[in-house]
Coordinates of C-alpha atoms and ligand atoms in Angstrom, one line a residue:
M20 CA 71.7 142.8 22.0
V21 CA 75.0 144.4 23.1
V22 CA 77.3 146.6 21.1
V23 CA 80.9 146.6 22.3
M24 CA 82.8 149.8 21.3
A25 CA 86.5 149.6 20.3
A26 CA 89.0 150.8 22.9
D27 CA 89.7 153.9 20.8
A28 CA 86.1 154.8 20.0
T29 CA 85.2 158.4 20.5
D30 CA 82.2 160.0 22.2
E31 CA 80.9 160.9 18.7
D32 CA 81.1 157.2 17.7
V33 CA 79.0 156.2 20.7
A34 CA 76.5 159.0 20.1
R35 CA 76.1 157.9 16.4
V36 CA 75.3 154.4 17.5
V37 CA 72.7 155.6 20.1
A38 CA 71.1 157.9 17.5
K39 CA 70.8 155.2 14.9
V40 CA 69.2 152.8 17.4
E41 CA 66.8 155.5 18.6
E42 CA 65.9 156.5 15.1
A43 CA 64.9 152.8 14.5
G44 CA 62.5 152.9 17.5
G45 CA 64.8 151.2 20.0
Q46 CA 66.4 152.2 23.3
A47 CA 70.2 152.3 23.9
F48 CA 71.7 152.1 27.3
V49 CA 75.4 153.3 27.4
S50 CA 77.7 151.8 30.0
Q51 CA 81.1 153.4 30.2
G52 CA 83.9 151.2 31.6
V53 CA 87.5 152.1 32.2
L54 CA 88.7 150.6 29.0
R55 CA 85.6 150.0 27.0
T56 CA 82.1 151.3 26.5
I57 CA 79.3 148.9 25.9
I58 CA 75.7 149.8 24.7
G59 CA 72.8 147.6 25.6
L60 CA 70.0 147.6 23.0
V61 CA 66.3 147.0 23.8
G62 CA 63.6 146.7 21.1
D63 CA 63.2 144.9 17.8
I64 CA 66.4 142.8 17.8
D65 CA 65.8 141.4 14.3
G66 CA 65.3 144.9 13.0
F67 CA 68.6 146.1 14.6
H68 CA 70.4 143.6 12.4
S69 CA 69.5 145.6 9.3
L70 CA 71.1 148.7 10.9
N71 CA 74.5 147.1 10.2
L72 CA 75.9 148.5 13.5
R73 CA 79.0 146.3 13.2
A74 CA 80.1 148.4 10.2
M75 CA 79.9 151.8 12.1
P76 CA 83.1 153.6 13.1
G77 CA 84.2 152.7 16.6
V78 CA 82.2 149.5 16.9
A79 CA 84.2 146.4 17.8
A80 CA 81.5 143.7 18.1
V81 CA 77.8 143.2 18.2
H82 CA 76.5 140.3 20.4
R83 CA 73.0 138.8 20.4
I84 CA 71.7 137.8 23.8
S85 CA 68.3 136.2 23.0
D86 CA 68.0 133.1 20.9
P87 CA 67.8 133.8 17.1
Y88 CA 65.0 131.2 16.9
K89 CA 61.7 132.1 18.5
L90 CA 58.9 129.7 17.8
V91 CA 61.0 126.6 18.6
S92 CA 62.8 128.2 21.6
R93 CA 62.2 127.2 25.1
Q94 CA 62.6 130.9 26.2
H95 CA 59.0 131.6 25.4
H96 CA 57.7 128.1 25.7
P97 CA 59.2 126.5 28.8
E98 CA 57.1 123.4 28.8
R99 CA 58.5 120.6 26.5
S100 CA 56.1 119.7 23.7
T101 CA 54.6 116.3 22.7
V102 CA 54.1 115.6 19.0
W103 CA 51.3 113.2 18.1
V104 CA 51.8 111.0 14.9
G105 CA 49.0 109.0 13.2
R106 CA 45.3 109.1 12.4
S107 CA 42.8 110.4 14.9
G108 CA 41.9 108.0 17.7
A109 CA 45.2 106.1 17.4
Q110 CA 48.1 108.5 17.6
V111 CA 51.5 107.8 18.9
P112 CA 53.1 110.5 21.2
I113 CA 56.7 111.6 20.9
G114 CA 57.5 113.7 23.9
P115 CA 58.9 114.0 27.4
R116 CA 56.9 111.3 29.3
T117 CA 57.2 108.5 26.8
F118 CA 59.8 106.7 24.7
T119 CA 59.0 106.1 21.1
L120 CA 60.6 103.5 18.8
I121 CA 60.4 104.1 15.1
A122 CA 61.8 101.2 13.1
G123 CA 61.7 99.8 9.6
P124 CA 63.7 99.3 6.5
C125 CA 66.1 102.0 5.3
A126 CA 64.5 101.7 1.9
V127 CA 61.2 100.2 0.7
E128 CA 62.4 97.5 -1.7
S129 CA 59.3 95.3 -2.2
P130 CA 55.9 94.6 -0.5
E131 CA 57.3 91.4 1.0
Q132 CA 60.5 92.9 2.4
T133 CA 58.6 95.9 3.8
L134 CA 55.9 93.8 5.4
E135 CA 58.4 91.5 7.0
A136 CA 60.5 94.4 8.3
A137 CA 57.4 96.1 9.7
T138 CA 56.3 92.9 11.4
M139 CA 59.8 92.6 13.0
A140 CA 59.8 96.2 14.0
K141 CA 56.4 95.9 15.6
A142 CA 57.4 92.8 17.5
A143 CA 60.4 94.7 18.9
G144 CA 58.2 97.4 20.3
A145 CA 58.1 99.9 17.4
T146 CA 54.9 101.9 17.3
L147 CA 55.8 103.9 14.1
L148 CA 57.1 102.4 10.9
R149 CA 59.9 104.0 8.9
G150 CA 60.8 103.3 5.3
G151 CA 62.4 105.3 2.5
A152 CA 60.6 105.6 -0.9
F153 CA 62.6 108.7 -2.1
K154 CA 66.2 108.1 -1.2
P155 CA 68.6 111.0 -1.6
R156 CA 71.9 109.0 -1.8
T157 CA 75.4 110.4 -1.7
S158 CA 76.1 108.6 -5.0
P159 CA 73.8 109.2 -8.0
Y160 CA 74.6 105.5 -9.0
A161 CA 73.2 104.1 -5.8
F162 CA 69.6 102.8 -5.4
Q163 CA 67.4 105.9 -5.3
G164 CA 64.3 104.3 -3.9
L165 CA 61.0 103.1 -5.6
G166 CA 59.5 106.6 -5.4
A167 CA 55.7 106.8 -5.7
R168 CA 55.4 103.0 -5.9
G169 CA 57.5 102.7 -2.7
L170 CA 55.1 105.1 -1.0
E171 CA 52.1 103.0 -1.9
I172 CA 53.8 99.9 -0.6
L173 CA 54.7 101.6 2.7
A174 CA 51.1 102.9 3.1
A175 CA 49.7 99.5 2.5
V176 CA 52.0 97.9 5.0
G177 CA 51.3 100.6 7.5
E178 CA 47.6 99.9 7.1
A179 CA 48.1 96.1 7.4
T180 CA 50.2 96.4 10.6
G181 CA 48.4 99.3 12.1
L182 CA 51.6 101.3 12.3
P183 CA 51.6 105.0 11.3
I184 CA 54.3 105.7 8.7
V185 CA 57.3 108.0 8.6
T186 CA 59.0 108.6 5.3
E187 CA 61.4 111.0 3.7
V188 CA 60.5 113.7 1.3
A189 CA 63.5 115.1 -0.6
D190 CA 61.9 117.6 -3.0
A191 CA 59.4 120.4 -2.3
R192 CA 57.4 119.3 -5.4
D193 CA 56.7 115.9 -3.8
V194 CA 55.5 117.2 -0.4
S195 CA 51.7 117.1 -1.1
A196 CA 51.9 113.6 -2.6
V197 CA 53.9 112.3 0.3
A198 CA 51.7 114.1 2.9
E199 CA 48.7 112.4 1.4
Q200 CA 50.0 108.9 2.4
A201 CA 52.5 109.5 5.2
D202 CA 51.7 110.2 8.8
M203 CA 55.0 112.0 9.4
L204 CA 57.4 113.6 6.8
Q205 CA 61.1 113.2 7.3
V206 CA 63.5 115.8 6.1
G207 CA 66.9 114.1 5.8
A208 CA 70.3 115.3 6.8
R209 CA 71.2 116.2 3.3
N210 CA 68.2 118.5 3.0
M211 CA 68.3 120.2 6.4
A212 CA 69.2 123.5 4.9
N213 CA 66.9 123.2 1.9
Y214 CA 64.8 126.2 2.9
G215 CA 62.1 125.8 0.2
L216 CA 61.6 122.2 1.3
L217 CA 61.4 123.2 4.9
Q218 CA 58.8 125.8 4.1
A219 CA 56.8 123.3 2.1
V220 CA 56.7 120.8 4.9
G221 CA 55.8 123.7 7.2
E222 CA 52.5 124.0 5.2
C223 CA 51.8 120.2 4.7
G224 CA 49.6 119.7 7.8
K225 CA 51.5 116.6 9.0
P226 CA 54.2 116.2 11.7
V227 CA 57.8 116.6 10.5
L228 CA 60.9 114.7 11.5
L229 CA 63.8 117.0 11.0
K230 CA 67.3 115.4 10.9
R231 CA 70.4 117.3 11.7
A232 CA 72.8 117.8 8.8
M233 CA 76.1 116.1 9.4
T234 CA 77.9 119.5 9.4
A235 CA 75.2 121.6 11.1
T236 CA 75.7 123.3 14.5
V237 CA 72.8 123.0 17.0
E238 CA 71.9 126.6 16.2
E239 CA 71.7 126.0 12.5
W240 CA 69.6 122.9 13.1
L241 CA 67.2 124.9 15.3
M242 CA 67.0 127.7 12.7
A243 CA 66.0 125.0 10.1
A244 CA 63.2 124.0 12.5
E245 CA 62.2 127.6 12.8
Y246 CA 61.6 127.7 9.0
V247 CA 59.1 124.9 9.4
A248 CA 57.5 126.5 12.5
Q249 CA 57.3 129.8 10.8
R250 CA 54.9 128.3 8.2
G251 CA 52.5 127.3 11.0
N252 CA 53.7 123.8 11.7
L253 CA 55.0 123.3 15.2
D254 CA 54.6 119.5 15.1
I255 CA 58.4 119.0 14.7
V256 CA 60.6 116.2 16.1
L257 CA 64.3 116.8 15.9
C258 CA 66.6 113.8 15.1
E259 CA 70.3 113.7 16.0
R260 CA 71.8 111.4 13.4
G261 CA 75.5 111.9 13.8
I262 CA 77.9 114.6 12.7
R263 CA 81.1 114.5 10.7
T264 CA 84.2 114.3 12.8
F265 CA 87.8 113.2 12.2
E266 CA 87.0 109.7 13.5
P267 CA 86.8 107.1 10.8
T268 CA 85.7 104.0 12.8
T269 CA 82.1 105.1 12.6
R270 CA 80.4 106.7 9.6
N271 CA 79.5 109.7 11.7
T272 CA 79.8 110.5 15.4
L273 CA 76.5 110.4 17.3
D274 CA 76.5 113.7 19.2
I275 CA 75.0 112.4 22.3
S276 CA 75.4 115.8 24.1
A277 CA 73.2 117.4 21.5
V278 CA 70.2 115.7 23.1
P279 CA 70.2 117.5 26.4
V280 CA 71.7 120.6 24.8
V281 CA 68.7 120.9 22.4
Q282 CA 66.2 119.9 25.0
A283 CA 67.4 122.8 27.1
A284 CA 67.2 125.2 24.2
S285 CA 64.0 124.1 22.5
H286 CA 60.7 122.7 23.6
L287 CA 60.6 120.2 20.6
P288 CA 61.1 116.5 21.1
V289 CA 64.5 115.0 20.3
I290 CA 65.2 111.5 19.1
T291 CA 68.4 109.8 17.9
D292 CA 69.3 107.6 14.9
P293 CA 71.9 105.1 16.0
S294 CA 71.8 103.3 12.6
H295 CA 72.7 106.2 10.3
S296 CA 75.1 107.8 12.7
S297 CA 77.3 104.7 13.2
G298 CA 76.7 102.9 10.0
R299 CA 77.4 99.7 12.0
K300 CA 74.9 97.2 13.3
D301 CA 77.1 96.3 16.3
L302 CA 76.9 99.8 17.6
V303 CA 73.1 100.3 17.2
V304 CA 72.1 98.7 20.6
P305 CA 74.9 100.4 22.7
L306 CA 74.0 103.8 21.1
A307 CA 70.3 103.1 21.7
R308 CA 71.0 102.4 25.4
A309 CA 73.0 105.6 25.6
S310 CA 70.3 107.6 23.9
I311 CA 67.7 106.4 26.4
A312 CA 70.0 107.1 29.3
V313 CA 70.8 110.7 28.1
G314 CA 67.1 111.5 27.9
A315 CA 66.2 111.1 24.2
D316 CA 62.4 111.0 23.5
G317 CA 62.8 108.1 21.0
L318 CA 64.9 106.3 18.4
I319 CA 64.7 105.6 14.7
V320 CA 66.3 102.3 13.7
D321 CA 66.9 100.4 10.5
V322 CA 65.7 96.8 10.4
H323 CA 65.8 94.3 7.5
P324 CA 64.7 90.7 7.2
D325 CA 67.9 89.9 5.3
P326 CA 70.5 92.8 5.7
E327 CA 73.0 91.0 3.4
V328 CA 70.9 91.6 0.4
A329 CA 69.5 95.1 1.4
L330 CA 69.6 97.6 -1.4
C331 CA 70.5 100.4 1.0
D332 CA 72.5 100.5 4.3
G333 CA 72.6 96.8 4.9
P334 CA 75.6 97.0 7.2
Q335 CA 73.7 99.0 9.8
A336 CA 70.3 97.1 9.6
L337 CA 69.3 94.8 12.5
D338 CA 68.0 91.4 11.6
R339 CA 65.4 89.4 13.6
S340 CA 67.8 88.0 16.1
E341 CA 69.8 91.2 16.5
L342 CA 66.5 93.0 17.2
R343 CA 66.0 91.1 20.5
A344 CA 68.6 93.1 22.4
L345 CA 67.1 96.4 21.1
A346 CA 63.6 95.2 22.1
Q347 CA 64.9 94.5 25.6
A348 CA 66.6 97.9 25.9
V349 CA 63.5 99.7 24.7
R350 CA 61.2 97.8 27.1
Q351 CA 63.5 97.9 30.2
L352 CA 65.4 101.1 30.2
P353 CA 62.8 103.9 29.7
P354 CA 61.0 103.2 33.0
L355 CA 64.4 103.7 34.8
V356 CA 64.4 107.3 33.5
G357 CA 60.7 108.0 34.2
R358 CA 59.3 107.2 30.8
R359 CA 56.8 104.6 29.5
P360 CA 57.0 103.0 26.1
A361 CA 54.8 105.1 23.7
S362 CA 51.7 103.4 22.3
A363 CA 48.9 104.6 20.2
S364 CA 46.2 106.6 22.1
S365 CA 44.3 109.8 21.9
P366 CA 46.0 113.1 22.5
H367 CA 45.0 114.7 25.9
Ligands
PEP4 C1 67.4 107.8 6.4 O1 66.9 107.9 7.5 O2 67.0 107.0 5.6 C2 68.5 108.7 6.0 C3 68.9 108.8 4.7 O3 69.1 109.3 7.0 P1 70.0 110.7 7.0 O4 69.3 111.7 6.2 O5 70.2 110.9 8.4 O6 71.3 110.3 6.3
MN5 MN1 69.8 104.8 5.1

């Protein structure tokens, strides 16, 4: 941490800052320039925050040098992590050497629709099944999901197809019920900063898929992951799902730069969601290709046997014929960037 003194700061101002830091058990190194004095602090950086140095006379600015997140940072964990999803013996990796396709319906609507979507997803190369039972929608009048019944349907379809399941949990009170059935718990964009929910999934014992909020910076997103990690759960996969910009042709703008930016800052795997970011089926495959090329560790994609009658997000769902191009991209492109398609195996 560096304290920058104002141009008109006095020697007493500098001495007061040094004394306060030393009283708190830290060390302060004063460097006097021609115009400015800066003070380098060494010690308990988080503790220094409570000293409120910025409010002291003569202090112009206080800058943090180290990452504010620790457990998810690559500074102390240089090797990139692999997160394994599924039951023992048949777990699917999400990490730096593989490419993982998660696909399925946006929402679980019925046993038939879910099974058909899962079969399509599997045929396209998906090794994890997505499906929403609890759907936090922008409008309270929109379909909110089948809830507990949806979860049962998804679990049965996961069992029938052999695909581990990924599903959203939107309320801390539902975490243990969802964790009983799901292989991976998704925290959606709208809940990225729901700290009680993040702490609850941090204690659930299952891997977590943490979506980026549409208005969150990379740092805010990684701080949200830190909440999960702090509760003992480091099995976190980050999902870039588009951010809100001025551009109205897509629902959100897929921040493709965020993939390598986050991979440099954090050891956690990063996937993208070309369906929810664009809101348009015609953009899903181009954005999927771009995601593979930029180094994403996987994709999560909406599929539906009949998108025209989908209860949720039909315009972005791929049908059987549209899935062919996605299947081809997921089969052909990862090997060009040194990855193999992820399949179920045992962690090693
Ligand atoms: C979803 O994946 O079903 C979803 C609602 O996504 P997001 O939270 O990114 O909007
Ligand atoms: Mn959706």
